[in-house]
Short mmCIF file of C-alpha atoms in Angstrom, two decimals:
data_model
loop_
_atom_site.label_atom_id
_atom_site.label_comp_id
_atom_site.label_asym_id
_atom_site.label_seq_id
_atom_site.Cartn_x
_atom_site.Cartn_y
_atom_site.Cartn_z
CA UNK V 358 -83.13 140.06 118.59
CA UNK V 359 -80.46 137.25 119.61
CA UNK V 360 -78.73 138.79 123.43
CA UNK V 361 -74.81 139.54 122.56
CA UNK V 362 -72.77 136.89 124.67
CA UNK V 363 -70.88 138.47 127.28
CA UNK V 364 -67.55 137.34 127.08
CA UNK V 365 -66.88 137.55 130.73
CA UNK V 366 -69.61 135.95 132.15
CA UNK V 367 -69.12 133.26 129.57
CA UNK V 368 -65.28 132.88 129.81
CA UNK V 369 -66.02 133.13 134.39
CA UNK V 370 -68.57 130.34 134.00
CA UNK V 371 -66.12 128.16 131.72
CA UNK V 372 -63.14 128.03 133.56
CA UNK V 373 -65.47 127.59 137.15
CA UNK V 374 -67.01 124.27 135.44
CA UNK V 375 -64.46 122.77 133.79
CA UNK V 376 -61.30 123.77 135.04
CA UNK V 377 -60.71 123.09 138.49
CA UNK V 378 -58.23 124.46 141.20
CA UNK V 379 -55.57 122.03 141.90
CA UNK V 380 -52.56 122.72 143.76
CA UNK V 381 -51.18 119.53 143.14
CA UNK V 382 -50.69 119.57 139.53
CA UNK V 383 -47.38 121.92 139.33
CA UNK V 384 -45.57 118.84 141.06
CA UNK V 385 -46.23 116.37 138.78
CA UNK V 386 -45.92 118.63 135.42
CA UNK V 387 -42.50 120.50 136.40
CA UNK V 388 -41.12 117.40 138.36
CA UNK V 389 -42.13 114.23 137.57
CA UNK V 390 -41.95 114.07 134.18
CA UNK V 391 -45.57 113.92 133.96
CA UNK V 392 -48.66 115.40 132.37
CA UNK V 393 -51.91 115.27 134.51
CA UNK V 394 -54.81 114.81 132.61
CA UNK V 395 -56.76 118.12 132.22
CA UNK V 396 -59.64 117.33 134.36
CA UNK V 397 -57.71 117.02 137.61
CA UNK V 398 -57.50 121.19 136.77
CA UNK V 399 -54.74 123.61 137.06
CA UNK V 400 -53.25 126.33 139.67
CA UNK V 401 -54.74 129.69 140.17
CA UNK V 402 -52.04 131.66 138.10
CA UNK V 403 -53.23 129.44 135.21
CA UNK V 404 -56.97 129.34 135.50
CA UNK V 405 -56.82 133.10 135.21
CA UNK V 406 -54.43 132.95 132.44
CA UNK V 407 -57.06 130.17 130.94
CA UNK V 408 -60.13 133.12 131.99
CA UNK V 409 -58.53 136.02 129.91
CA UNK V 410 -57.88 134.06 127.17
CA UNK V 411 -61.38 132.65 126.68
CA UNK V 412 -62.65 135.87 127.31
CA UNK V 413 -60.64 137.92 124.27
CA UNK V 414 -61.78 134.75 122.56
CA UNK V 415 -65.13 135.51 123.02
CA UNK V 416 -64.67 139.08 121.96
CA UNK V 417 -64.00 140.95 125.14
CA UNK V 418 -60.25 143.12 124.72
CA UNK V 419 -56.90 142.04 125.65
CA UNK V 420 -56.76 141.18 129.20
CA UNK V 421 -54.07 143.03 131.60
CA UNK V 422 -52.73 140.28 134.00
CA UNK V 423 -51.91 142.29 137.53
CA UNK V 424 -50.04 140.31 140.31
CA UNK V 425 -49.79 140.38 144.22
CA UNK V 426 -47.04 138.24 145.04
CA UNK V 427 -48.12 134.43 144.71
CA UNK V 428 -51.62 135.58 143.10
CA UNK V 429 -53.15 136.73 139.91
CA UNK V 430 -56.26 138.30 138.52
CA UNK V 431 -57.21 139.64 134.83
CA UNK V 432 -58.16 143.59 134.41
CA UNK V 433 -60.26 144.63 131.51
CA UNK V 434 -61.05 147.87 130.38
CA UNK V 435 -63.63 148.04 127.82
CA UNK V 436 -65.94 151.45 127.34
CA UNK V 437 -64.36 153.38 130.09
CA UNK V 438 -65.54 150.39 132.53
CA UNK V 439 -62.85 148.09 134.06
CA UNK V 440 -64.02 144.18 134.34
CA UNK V 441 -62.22 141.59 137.22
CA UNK V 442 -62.09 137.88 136.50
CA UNK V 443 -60.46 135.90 139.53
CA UNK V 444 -61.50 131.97 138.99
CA UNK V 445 -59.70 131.24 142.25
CA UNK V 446 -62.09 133.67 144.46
CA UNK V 447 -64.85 131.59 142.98
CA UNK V 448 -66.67 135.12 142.41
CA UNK V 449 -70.17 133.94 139.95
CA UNK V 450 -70.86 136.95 138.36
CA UNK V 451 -68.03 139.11 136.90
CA UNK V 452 -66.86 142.30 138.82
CA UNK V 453 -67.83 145.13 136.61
CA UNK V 454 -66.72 148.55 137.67
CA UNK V 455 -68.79 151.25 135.91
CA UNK V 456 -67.11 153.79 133.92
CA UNK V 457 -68.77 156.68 135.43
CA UNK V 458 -67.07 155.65 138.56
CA UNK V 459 -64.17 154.80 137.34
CA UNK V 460 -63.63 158.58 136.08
CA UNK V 461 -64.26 159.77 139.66
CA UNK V 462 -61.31 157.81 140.78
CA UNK V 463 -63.30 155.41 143.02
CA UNK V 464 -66.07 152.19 142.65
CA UNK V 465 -66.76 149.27 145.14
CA UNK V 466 -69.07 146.57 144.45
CA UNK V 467 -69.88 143.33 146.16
CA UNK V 468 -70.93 139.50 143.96
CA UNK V 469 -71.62 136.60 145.40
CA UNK V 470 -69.14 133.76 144.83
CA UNK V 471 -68.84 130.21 146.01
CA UNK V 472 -69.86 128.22 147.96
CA UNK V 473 -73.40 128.84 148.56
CA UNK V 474 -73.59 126.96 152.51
CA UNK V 475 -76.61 126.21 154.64
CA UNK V 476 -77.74 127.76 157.68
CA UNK V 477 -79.55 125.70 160.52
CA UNK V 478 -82.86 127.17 159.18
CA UNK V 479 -81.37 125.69 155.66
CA UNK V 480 -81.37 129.37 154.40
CA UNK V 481 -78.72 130.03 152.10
CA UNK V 482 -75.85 132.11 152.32
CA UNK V 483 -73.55 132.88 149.38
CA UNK V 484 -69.76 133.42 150.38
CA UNK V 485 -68.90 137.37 148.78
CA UNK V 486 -66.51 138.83 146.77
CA UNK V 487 -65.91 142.46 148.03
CA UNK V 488 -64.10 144.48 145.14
CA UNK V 489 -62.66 148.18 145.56
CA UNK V 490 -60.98 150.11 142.79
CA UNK V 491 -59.46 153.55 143.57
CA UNK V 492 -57.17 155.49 140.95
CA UNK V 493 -53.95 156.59 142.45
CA UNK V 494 -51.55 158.96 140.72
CA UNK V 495 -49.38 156.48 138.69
CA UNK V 496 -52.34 154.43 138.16
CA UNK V 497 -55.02 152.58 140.16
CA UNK V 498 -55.53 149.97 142.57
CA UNK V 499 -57.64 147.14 143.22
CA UNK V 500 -58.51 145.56 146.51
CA UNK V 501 -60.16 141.63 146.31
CA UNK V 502 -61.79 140.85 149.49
CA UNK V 503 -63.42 137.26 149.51
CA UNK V 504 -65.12 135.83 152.59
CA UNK V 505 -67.22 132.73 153.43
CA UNK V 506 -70.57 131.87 155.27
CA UNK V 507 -69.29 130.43 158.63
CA UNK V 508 -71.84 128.23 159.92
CA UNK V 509 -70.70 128.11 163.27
CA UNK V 510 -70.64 131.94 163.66
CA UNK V 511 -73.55 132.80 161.30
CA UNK V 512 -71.71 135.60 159.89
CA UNK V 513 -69.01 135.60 156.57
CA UNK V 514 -65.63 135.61 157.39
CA UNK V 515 -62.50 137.04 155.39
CA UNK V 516 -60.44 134.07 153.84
CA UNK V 517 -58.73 135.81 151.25
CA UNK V 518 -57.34 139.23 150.69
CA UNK V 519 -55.25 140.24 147.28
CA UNK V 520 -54.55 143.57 146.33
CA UNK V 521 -53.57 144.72 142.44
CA UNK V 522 -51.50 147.78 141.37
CA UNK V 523 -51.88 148.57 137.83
CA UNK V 524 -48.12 149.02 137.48
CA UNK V 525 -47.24 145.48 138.99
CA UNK V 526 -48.38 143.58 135.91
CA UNK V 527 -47.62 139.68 135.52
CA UNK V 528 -44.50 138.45 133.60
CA UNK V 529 -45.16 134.60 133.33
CA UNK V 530 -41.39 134.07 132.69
CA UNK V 531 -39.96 135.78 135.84
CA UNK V 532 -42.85 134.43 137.61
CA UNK V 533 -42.08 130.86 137.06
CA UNK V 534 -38.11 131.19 137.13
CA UNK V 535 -37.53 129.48 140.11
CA UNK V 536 -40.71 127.16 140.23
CA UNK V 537 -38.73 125.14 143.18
CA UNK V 538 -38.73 128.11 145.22
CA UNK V 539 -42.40 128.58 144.45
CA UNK V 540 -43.76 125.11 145.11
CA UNK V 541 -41.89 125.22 148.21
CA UNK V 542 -43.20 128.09 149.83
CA UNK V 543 -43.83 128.45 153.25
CA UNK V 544 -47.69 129.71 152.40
CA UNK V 545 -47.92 126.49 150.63
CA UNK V 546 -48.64 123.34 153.27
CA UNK V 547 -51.07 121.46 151.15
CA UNK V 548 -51.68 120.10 147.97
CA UNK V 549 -55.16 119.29 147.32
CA UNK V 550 -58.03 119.55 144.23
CA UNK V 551 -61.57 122.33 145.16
CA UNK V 552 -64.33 121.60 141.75
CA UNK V 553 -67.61 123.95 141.76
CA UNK V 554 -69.89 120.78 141.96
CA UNK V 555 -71.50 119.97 138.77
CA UNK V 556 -75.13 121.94 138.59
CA UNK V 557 -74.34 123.44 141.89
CA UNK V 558 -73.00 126.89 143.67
CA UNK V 559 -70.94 124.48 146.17
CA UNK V 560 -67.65 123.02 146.42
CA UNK V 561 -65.95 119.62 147.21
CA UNK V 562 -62.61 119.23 147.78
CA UNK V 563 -59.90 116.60 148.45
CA UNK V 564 -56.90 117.90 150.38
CA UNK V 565 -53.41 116.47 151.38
CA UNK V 566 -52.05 118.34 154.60
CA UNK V 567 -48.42 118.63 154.43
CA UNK V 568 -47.20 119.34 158.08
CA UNK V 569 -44.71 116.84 159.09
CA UNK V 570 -43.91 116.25 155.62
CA UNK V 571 -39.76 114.96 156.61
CA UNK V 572 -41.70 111.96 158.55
CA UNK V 573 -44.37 110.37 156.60
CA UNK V 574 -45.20 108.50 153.84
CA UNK V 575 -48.02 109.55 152.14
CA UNK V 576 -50.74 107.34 150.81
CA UNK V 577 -54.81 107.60 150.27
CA UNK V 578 -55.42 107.09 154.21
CA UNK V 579 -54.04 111.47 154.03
CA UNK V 580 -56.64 112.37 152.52
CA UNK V 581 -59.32 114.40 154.00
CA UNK V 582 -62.96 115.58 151.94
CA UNK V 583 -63.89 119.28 152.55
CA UNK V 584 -67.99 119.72 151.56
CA UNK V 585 -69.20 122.90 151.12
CA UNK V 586 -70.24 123.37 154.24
CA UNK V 587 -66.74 123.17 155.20
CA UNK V 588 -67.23 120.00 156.74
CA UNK V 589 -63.89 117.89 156.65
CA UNK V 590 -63.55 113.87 156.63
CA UNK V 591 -60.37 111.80 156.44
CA UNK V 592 -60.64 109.48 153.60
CA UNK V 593 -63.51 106.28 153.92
CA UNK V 594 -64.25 107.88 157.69
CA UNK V 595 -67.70 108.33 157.33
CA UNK V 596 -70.87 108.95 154.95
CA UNK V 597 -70.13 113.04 154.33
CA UNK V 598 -66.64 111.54 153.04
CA UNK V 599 -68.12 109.30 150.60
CA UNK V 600 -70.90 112.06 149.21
CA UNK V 601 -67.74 114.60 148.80
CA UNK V 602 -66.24 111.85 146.60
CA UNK V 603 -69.25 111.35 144.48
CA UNK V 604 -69.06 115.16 143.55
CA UNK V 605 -65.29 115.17 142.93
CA UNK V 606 -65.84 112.72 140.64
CA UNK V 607 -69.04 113.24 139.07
CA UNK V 608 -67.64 116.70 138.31
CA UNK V 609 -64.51 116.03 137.06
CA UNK V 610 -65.18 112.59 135.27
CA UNK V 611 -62.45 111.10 136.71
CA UNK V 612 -62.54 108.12 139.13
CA UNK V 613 -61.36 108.17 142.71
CA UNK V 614 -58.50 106.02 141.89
CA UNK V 615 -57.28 108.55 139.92
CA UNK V 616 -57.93 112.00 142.21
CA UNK V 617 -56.35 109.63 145.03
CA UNK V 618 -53.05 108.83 143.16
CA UNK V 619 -52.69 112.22 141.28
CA UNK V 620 -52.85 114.25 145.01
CA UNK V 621 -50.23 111.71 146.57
CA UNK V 622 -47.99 111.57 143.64
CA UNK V 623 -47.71 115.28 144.36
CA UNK V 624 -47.39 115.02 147.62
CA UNK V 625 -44.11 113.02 147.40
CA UNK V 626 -42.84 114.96 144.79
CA UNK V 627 -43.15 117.88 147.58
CA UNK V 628 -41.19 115.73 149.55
CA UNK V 629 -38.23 115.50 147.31
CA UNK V 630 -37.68 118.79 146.65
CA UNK V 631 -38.33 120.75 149.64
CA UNK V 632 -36.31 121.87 152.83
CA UNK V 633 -36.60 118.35 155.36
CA UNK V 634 -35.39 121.10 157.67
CA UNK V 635 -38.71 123.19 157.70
CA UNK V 636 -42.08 122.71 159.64
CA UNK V 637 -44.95 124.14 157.84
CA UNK V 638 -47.57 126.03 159.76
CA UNK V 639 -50.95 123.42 160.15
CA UNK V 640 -53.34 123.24 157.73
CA UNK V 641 -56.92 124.31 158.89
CA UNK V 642 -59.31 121.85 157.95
CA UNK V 643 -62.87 123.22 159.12
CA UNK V 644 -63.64 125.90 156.91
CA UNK V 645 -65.11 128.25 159.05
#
């Protein structure tokens, strides 16, 4: 007997490969009159809007889209159970919270997620998605804890922390009302593009810092290369830069050329449009 797909893990491992986070792309498409081509990827509030559609697709139910602030995730509830997809926390498996648990107001479980990073032994050591749900008395909550493998310290490390109410569900319209206001958020001092390597449970990414925006002029030579490891380059400094450019764009399909100019097109489009009067907070570069 033929193994029923599960929608989840199909729609999780679909968006993951092929549709990459990119910070940059909201620049070009509301402001410069331009449509990126696909591979370059899309936001987080749109990869899990891309998730919970694949995953109804696939058979799974409608999707309920819950928001914290800046951040989205998709909420399923199918056989008592409730199911998590969050592309952005790079979480491999889906979160599945068992409905026996759910009915008893309260179920925590813990998936590994990307990137998978190297100790000095070369053990490795998946970065984790912690998940909590807890019922409250107008509805329940969710808490999305996602931490990394810090070489350095041998230990994981929190990097992000979300938190969804079942009453504060996503309105894409009053979301993206003022997308200038959004784009230009203090929280938001890069642009950059992060692919799940192709074949792999690590990441490359390509990031423009945007500290000192009011003074520069962007070009290639600002960008840096983040590995998995969480090693960072500037652009053509070294070997580790060069390998982190083969993945980007043996992943994507797209050339360097392309990643290059898409990132700094966006990063002068930032440059138009926000405050010259504010000083964004530095972008860490070693991950950890």
């Amino acid at each position: 007997m033929t193994q029923a797909l599960d929608p989840y893990g199909a729609a999780l491992e679909s968006v993951l490969r092929g549709v990459p986070y990119n910070s940059a792309t909201g620049y070009l498409h509301w402001y410069n009159e331009s449509e990126p081509d696909p591979r370059h990827g899309v936001a987080c509030i749109l990869q899990t809007l891309y998730v919970a559609e694949r995953a109804t697709a696939l058979g799974a139910p409608e999707a309920r889209i819950l928001q914290d602030l800046r951040h989205i995730a998709a909420v399923f509830e199918t056989d008592g159970d409730v199911v998590v997809l969050d592309p952005y926390l790079l979480h491999l498996t889906p979160i599945r919270f068992p409905a026996d648990e759910v009915r008893q107001g309260h179920s925590s479980v813990v998936v590994d997620a990307a990137p998978v990073r190297l100790d000095g032994n070369g053990r490795q050591h998946p970065a984790r998605l912690a998940a909590v749900y807890r019922s409250s008395g107008d509805g329940y909550r969710i808490r999305l804890s996602y931490s990394k493998y810090s070489v350095k310290t041998g230990d994981h490390v929190l990097s992000r922390h979300f938190t969804l109410r079942s009453q504060n569900q996503f309105v894409y319209a009053d979301f993206s009302a003022d997308m200038q206001a959004l784009l230009t958020h203090p929280e938001q001092n890069s642009v950059s593009i992060r692919v799940l390597v192709d074949g792999t449970a690590v990441t490359a990414e390509a990031i423009i810092p945007l500290k000192g925006f009011a003074e520069r002029e962007f070009s290639a030579a600002d960008i840096w290369l983040r590995s998995g490891q969480g090693v960072a380059s500037r652009n053509d400094a070294d070997a580790h830069a060069a390998e982190v450019w083969a993945d980007l764009e043996r992943t994507t399909g797209l050339g360097r050329a392309d990643i290059e100019e898409h990132l700094v097109s966006a990063a002068r489009v930032y440059q138009k449009i926000a405050d010259h009067r504010t000083s964004l907070p530095d972008y860490s570069l070693q991950d950890a």
